XYZ file of C-alpha atoms in Angstrom:
395
model
C 53.961 -25.871 -23.077
C 54.040 -22.242 -24.216
C 55.902 -23.118 -27.416
C 52.866 -25.187 -28.340
C 50.579 -22.277 -27.521
C 52.713 -19.935 -29.660
C 52.539 -22.308 -32.612
C 48.765 -22.661 -32.273
C 48.264 -18.885 -32.185
C 50.491 -18.374 -35.233
C 48.467 -20.961 -37.138
C 45.055 -19.595 -36.217
C 45.949 -15.899 -36.457
C 48.485 -15.487 -39.269
C 47.395 -11.925 -40.089
C 46.831 -10.524 -43.601
C 47.716 -12.932 -46.396
C 48.696 -10.300 -48.953
C 45.419 -10.286 -50.876
C 43.976 -6.890 -51.782
C 40.437 -6.622 -50.432
C 37.932 -5.204 -52.931
C 35.871 -2.262 -51.775
C 32.594 -3.967 -52.652
C 30.817 -7.025 -54.010
C 28.199 -6.315 -56.667
C 25.342 -8.797 -57.001
C 23.449 -9.437 -60.237
C 20.642 -12.030 -60.523
C 21.534 -15.069 -62.611
C 18.820 -14.375 -65.174
C 20.288 -10.906 -65.859
C 24.016 -11.639 -65.891
C 25.842 -11.504 -69.214
C 29.389 -10.938 -70.394
C 28.444 -7.258 -70.831
C 27.228 -6.737 -67.243
C 30.326 -4.914 -65.864
C 30.413 -2.472 -68.789
C 26.649 -1.937 -68.630
C 26.752 -1.188 -64.904
C 29.607 1.249 -65.468
C 27.784 3.059 -68.272
C 24.570 3.287 -66.232
C 26.488 4.634 -63.238
C 28.227 7.297 -65.358
C 24.902 8.420 -66.820
C 23.434 8.717 -63.318
C 26.524 10.556 -62.060
C 26.321 13.094 -64.876
C 22.602 13.574 -64.346
C 23.058 14.247 -60.609
C 26.470 15.884 -60.790
C 25.541 18.940 -58.696
C 24.129 16.814 -55.872
C 27.178 14.546 -55.842
C 29.566 17.486 -56.010
C 27.817 18.879 -52.951
C 28.608 15.798 -50.861
C 32.119 15.387 -52.301
C 34.464 16.678 -49.590
C 37.807 15.784 -51.199
C 37.293 16.655 -54.878
C 37.179 12.953 -55.740
C 34.273 13.013 -58.212
C 36.452 13.235 -61.369
C 38.463 10.244 -60.153
C 35.243 8.367 -59.436
C 34.006 9.002 -62.969
C 37.301 7.772 -64.386
C 37.109 4.631 -62.246
C 33.569 3.927 -63.460
C 34.788 4.163 -67.043
C 37.825 1.923 -66.524
C 36.885 -0.729 -63.961
C 33.522 0.006 -62.330
C 33.231 -3.290 -60.429
C 36.011 -4.908 -58.422
C 34.121 -7.978 -57.216
C 31.031 -9.447 -58.894
C 28.704 -12.319 -57.927
C 26.103 -13.994 -60.077
C 23.248 -14.609 -57.671
C 21.310 -17.891 -57.640
C 19.758 -17.266 -54.244
C 17.305 -14.555 -53.144
C 17.992 -12.402 -56.203
C 17.091 -15.318 -58.473
C 14.638 -17.417 -56.497
C 13.437 -20.951 -57.094
C 13.055 -22.027 -60.704
C 12.505 -25.293 -62.530
C 15.682 -27.396 -62.529
C 16.021 -27.162 -66.295
C 15.823 -23.372 -66.120
C 18.479 -23.086 -63.407
C 20.668 -25.594 -65.247
C 20.612 -23.326 -68.282
C 21.258 -20.230 -66.156
C 24.207 -21.963 -64.464
C 25.738 -22.827 -67.820
C 25.295 -19.248 -69.008
C 26.804 -17.997 -65.740
C 29.915 -20.113 -66.194
C 30.405 -18.704 -69.687
C 29.949 -15.141 -68.379
C 32.489 -15.701 -65.593
C 35.036 -16.975 -68.106
C 34.488 -13.835 -70.209
C 34.745 -11.482 -67.229
C 38.072 -13.033 -66.286
C 39.426 -12.092 -69.733
C 38.119 -8.522 -69.859
C 40.794 -5.820 -69.235
C 38.279 -3.745 -67.266
C 36.485 -6.695 -65.740
C 36.231 -7.557 -62.051
C 39.393 -8.808 -60.374
C 37.307 -11.089 -58.137
C 34.226 -12.968 -59.297
C 31.990 -15.908 -58.564
C 28.481 -17.000 -57.680
C 26.190 -17.015 -54.694
C 24.580 -20.423 -54.720
C 21.563 -21.548 -52.747
C 22.020 -22.590 -49.130
C 22.853 -25.904 -47.493
C 19.448 -26.617 -45.936
C 18.020 -29.998 -46.868
C 15.569 -28.644 -49.431
C 18.208 -26.581 -51.248
C 21.609 -28.217 -51.046
C 21.298 -30.643 -53.965
C 20.311 -27.745 -56.207
C 23.146 -25.608 -54.819
C 25.790 -28.256 -55.522
C 24.490 -28.977 -59.012
C 24.584 -25.283 -59.887
C 28.154 -24.935 -58.622
C 29.311 -27.912 -60.691
C 27.564 -26.680 -63.838
C 29.059 -23.199 -63.432
C 32.591 -24.568 -63.121
C 32.092 -26.936 -66.055
C 30.823 -24.118 -68.273
C 33.657 -21.813 -67.165
C 36.168 -24.423 -68.249
C 37.554 -24.778 -64.738
C 38.125 -22.263 -61.946
C 38.524 -18.706 -63.309
C 41.163 -16.489 -61.646
C 39.719 -14.830 -58.561
C 36.773 -17.252 -58.344
C 34.947 -17.767 -55.052
C 31.480 -19.051 -54.211
C 29.299 -17.489 -51.517
C 27.165 -19.749 -49.332
C 24.107 -18.085 -47.742
C 22.273 -18.790 -44.501
C 25.144 -20.484 -42.687
C 24.036 -21.450 -39.176
C 26.419 -24.117 -37.871
C 30.124 -24.942 -37.970
C 29.335 -28.377 -39.388
C 28.162 -26.676 -42.574
C 31.616 -25.150 -43.024
C 33.167 -28.593 -42.542
C 30.870 -29.946 -45.242
C 31.996 -27.191 -47.613
C 35.630 -28.191 -47.072
C 34.743 -31.780 -47.950
C 32.869 -30.555 -51.035
C 35.882 -28.540 -52.214
C 38.201 -31.494 -51.625
C 35.941 -33.748 -53.658
C 35.534 -31.312 -56.540
C 39.289 -30.740 -56.719
C 40.095 -34.431 -56.748
C 37.381 -35.194 -59.286
C 38.474 -32.389 -61.610
C 42.223 -32.766 -61.218
C 42.562 -29.335 -59.586
C 45.370 -28.450 -57.219
C 44.461 -28.800 -53.554
C 43.225 -25.514 -52.118
C 42.082 -24.094 -55.463
C 38.455 -23.640 -54.387
C 37.571 -21.075 -51.751
C 34.249 -19.957 -50.331
C 32.610 -17.120 -48.418
C 30.213 -17.654 -45.532
C 27.165 -15.417 -45.474
C 26.109 -14.694 -41.921
C 22.401 -13.877 -41.777
C 21.038 -16.001 -38.930
C 21.139 -15.221 -35.192
C 22.218 -18.844 -34.593
C 25.502 -18.072 -36.366
C 26.180 -15.312 -33.831
C 25.133 -17.124 -30.645
C 24.468 -20.871 -30.668
C 22.100 -22.775 -28.413
C 24.958 -23.560 -25.997
C 25.910 -19.888 -25.724
C 29.033 -20.158 -27.884
C 29.919 -17.924 -30.841
C 29.949 -20.349 -33.811
C 31.724 -18.054 -36.288
C 35.155 -18.592 -34.750
C 34.682 -22.360 -35.007
C 33.440 -22.001 -38.594
C 36.703 -20.314 -39.512
C 38.733 -22.914 -37.656
C 37.140 -25.882 -39.449
C 37.289 -24.145 -42.845
C 40.970 -25.132 -43.105
C 42.002 -21.896 -44.797
C 39.353 -22.091 -47.521
C 37.067 -19.367 -46.135
C 38.121 -16.077 -47.693
C 35.426 -13.776 -46.272
C 32.398 -13.384 -44.039
C 29.465 -11.542 -45.632
C 26.579 -10.057 -43.671
C 22.965 -10.524 -44.782
C 21.123 -7.437 -43.592
C 17.498 -8.317 -44.108
C 17.409 -12.027 -43.275
C 19.329 -11.327 -40.068
C 17.252 -8.401 -38.836
C 14.009 -10.164 -39.798
C 15.083 -13.249 -37.843
C 15.739 -10.986 -34.844
C 12.163 -9.725 -35.043
C 12.971 -6.239 -36.349
C 9.986 -4.681 -38.127
C 10.413 -4.250 -41.885
C 10.570 -0.411 -41.868
C 13.456 -0.557 -39.370
C 15.555 -3.246 -41.051
C 18.739 -1.493 -42.102
C 22.517 -1.740 -42.157
C 22.833 0.704 -39.280
C 20.302 -0.959 -36.955
C 21.894 -1.839 -33.577
C 21.055 -5.524 -34.111
C 23.019 -5.494 -37.356
C 25.894 -3.638 -35.707
C 26.117 -6.272 -32.992
C 26.249 -9.160 -35.470
C 28.910 -7.459 -37.575
C 30.972 -6.684 -34.490
C 30.989 -10.390 -33.594
C 32.014 -11.223 -37.166
C 34.775 -8.617 -36.999
C 36.196 -9.978 -33.751
C 36.023 -13.604 -34.926
C 37.842 -12.763 -38.166
C 40.431 -10.435 -36.628
C 44.025 -11.387 -37.544
C 42.874 -14.552 -39.358
C 43.284 -13.118 -42.869
C 39.518 -13.522 -43.455
C 37.749 -10.403 -44.722
C 34.479 -9.021 -43.336
C 31.989 -7.631 -45.854
C 29.098 -5.364 -44.881
C 25.638 -6.118 -46.209
C 23.339 -4.273 -48.572
C 20.673 -1.610 -48.572
C 17.492 -2.178 -50.558
C 17.165 1.569 -51.186
C 18.276 2.102 -54.778
C 18.414 5.317 -56.854
C 15.334 4.715 -59.014
C 12.239 6.512 -57.710
C 14.050 9.021 -55.490
C 17.665 9.013 -56.695
C 18.823 12.013 -54.658
C 17.675 10.527 -51.353
C 19.047 7.097 -52.256
C 22.451 8.458 -53.280
C 22.771 10.473 -50.078
C 21.693 7.493 -47.965
C 24.131 5.062 -49.578
C 26.998 7.554 -49.340
C 26.245 7.949 -45.623
C 26.049 4.187 -45.028
C 29.318 3.477 -46.831
C 31.131 6.208 -44.908
C 29.733 4.885 -41.639
C 30.821 1.332 -42.432
C 34.348 2.473 -43.270
C 34.633 4.317 -39.971
C 33.576 1.089 -38.202
C 36.262 -0.898 -40.016
C 34.124 -2.636 -42.663
C 36.062 -1.951 -45.842
C 33.857 -3.919 -48.218
C 30.091 -3.991 -48.742
C 27.370 -5.192 -51.080
C 26.215 -3.114 -54.038
C 22.894 -4.071 -55.612
C 22.422 -1.352 -58.247
C 24.707 0.494 -60.704
C 23.972 3.711 -58.841
C 25.531 2.259 -55.711
C 28.868 2.181 -57.520
C 28.978 5.985 -57.603
C 28.550 6.558 -53.895
C 30.621 3.474 -53.013
C 33.660 4.843 -54.832
C 32.998 8.425 -53.729
C 32.678 7.612 -50.014
C 35.647 5.240 -50.180
C 37.927 7.780 -51.832
C 36.820 10.457 -49.395
C 37.481 8.218 -46.377
C 40.939 7.118 -47.462
C 42.087 10.521 -48.719
C 41.320 12.034 -45.349
C 42.803 9.065 -43.507
C 46.022 9.184 -45.537
C 46.410 12.900 -44.904
C 46.295 12.146 -41.159
C 48.344 8.942 -41.265
C 51.321 10.081 -43.343
C 52.805 12.695 -40.955
C 52.252 10.369 -37.990
C 54.038 7.508 -39.749
C 56.930 9.752 -40.754
C 57.230 10.950 -37.146
C 57.055 7.342 -35.939
C 59.887 6.295 -38.249
C 61.916 9.329 -37.150
C 60.989 8.608 -33.504
C 59.811 12.178 -33.218
C 56.657 13.377 -31.555
C 54.135 15.100 -33.740
C 51.926 15.725 -30.740
C 50.906 12.052 -30.651
C 53.246 9.321 -29.384
C 52.224 6.349 -31.519
C 52.904 2.751 -30.522
C 53.730 -0.122 -32.925
C 50.092 -1.257 -32.976
C 48.991 2.224 -34.032
C 51.711 2.414 -36.667
C 50.503 -0.951 -37.962
C 46.950 0.355 -38.301
C 48.063 3.627 -39.895
C 50.211 1.789 -42.440
C 47.386 -0.643 -43.234
C 45.075 2.302 -43.899
C 47.578 3.929 -46.254
C 48.036 0.667 -48.155
C 44.266 0.226 -48.484
C 43.928 3.781 -49.746
C 46.603 3.318 -52.402
C 45.309 -0.109 -53.424
C 41.791 1.212 -54.051
C 43.079 4.279 -55.924
C 42.152 6.979 -53.417
C 45.748 8.159 -53.723
C 48.274 7.029 -56.292
C 51.704 5.659 -55.459
C 53.202 8.803 -57.000
C 51.071 11.039 -54.777
C 52.153 9.082 -51.708
C 55.793 9.303 -52.777
C 55.453 13.077 -53.101
C 53.917 13.298 -49.621
C 56.506 11.087 -47.939
C 59.300 9.431 -49.955
C 60.178 7.245 -46.963
C 56.777 5.490 -47.040
C 57.572 2.975 -49.753
C 55.378 -0.117 -50.179
C 58.134 -2.163 -48.548
C 58.172 0.061 -45.466
C 54.386 0.081 -45.197
C 54.182 -3.704 -45.466
C 56.900 -4.062 -42.823
C 54.961 -1.784 -40.470
C 51.779 -3.811 -41.021
C 53.651 -7.046 -40.295
C 55.592 -5.448 -37.394
C 58.723 -6.644 -39.159
C 62.130 -4.918 -39.260
C 62.081 -1.803 -41.449
C 64.327 -2.071 -44.538
C 67.193 0.221 -43.510
C 68.105 1.201 -47.051
C 64.746 2.959 -47.335
C 65.268 5.181 -44.285
């Protein structure tokens, strides 16, 4: 009986799947997306950084600003969505058809660019009766215009409210793959959680866990929709924000449902952008990103080129500090010595995962980590995360 239970738990909770989670997802409306969008966002962000250098240097606690500027010049956006939902709105079918074709061509170009996003895709309209035909047509046109499924492609589905909608998405992916001669499992989607009914259903259950179960491994991430969710909860417009307690509760449920499944959780967006009052907006976004990282949300939405600056800055600051704390504790753990804290395997797992995230996003380079602790090779860190035997030749 327990062998069956063990097998079921291994299937449902396989742990990380080896993918590197991007630090953000940038959204650009479909009528503004072009092949040049990543470079244009990077250039705009650099100009804003240079213009507000003194302010940014004042909130930079780990001397990361030069590295941020370099990142903005090389690969400013890790994950990019062309938005056909709220950022685009409802248009005549012919107009959205044309935008979908243009989007597919842009995605194909981004996938070829050396400094382009490593993950990309679209956010289509939702699955409600009045929208779903348009959503499916847009997805098909995008893929046709892209010449297939670009590397790193994923489509985001907004306003998910019931597990049956996730089942329908699996059927859609199966049908598209068969019809296009694609390998099974090629298409993956993200579920955008922005309705209270996705957090607690009418029968009192938490639907997100079931959504992941019926997604059959195709759901790669859960994204939070800040403003739709808080509005649906009755929060007044001036108080709708990423750090509202109602938003925190929803994201905590998402986090627990996705834990150890290999599905990422992505924080939502802020509508405060660095246009009219750039100094206040930059400080606010830097604060929100740092807060999200401390709560364990390692990815979030960026809606403006200026958000890239404070996203990278807060991320580098968080992981540089975390690595400085984690490295001596991991070395002591491997040596079975006490550094004042007796860490358990679960803590070592979390510390190693943090170090890997920090290196993967560029907060510290592999050479810097090697100089700090030669024993903490990628192989050792991955073994600690998986709670697998440590390669003895590395010790």
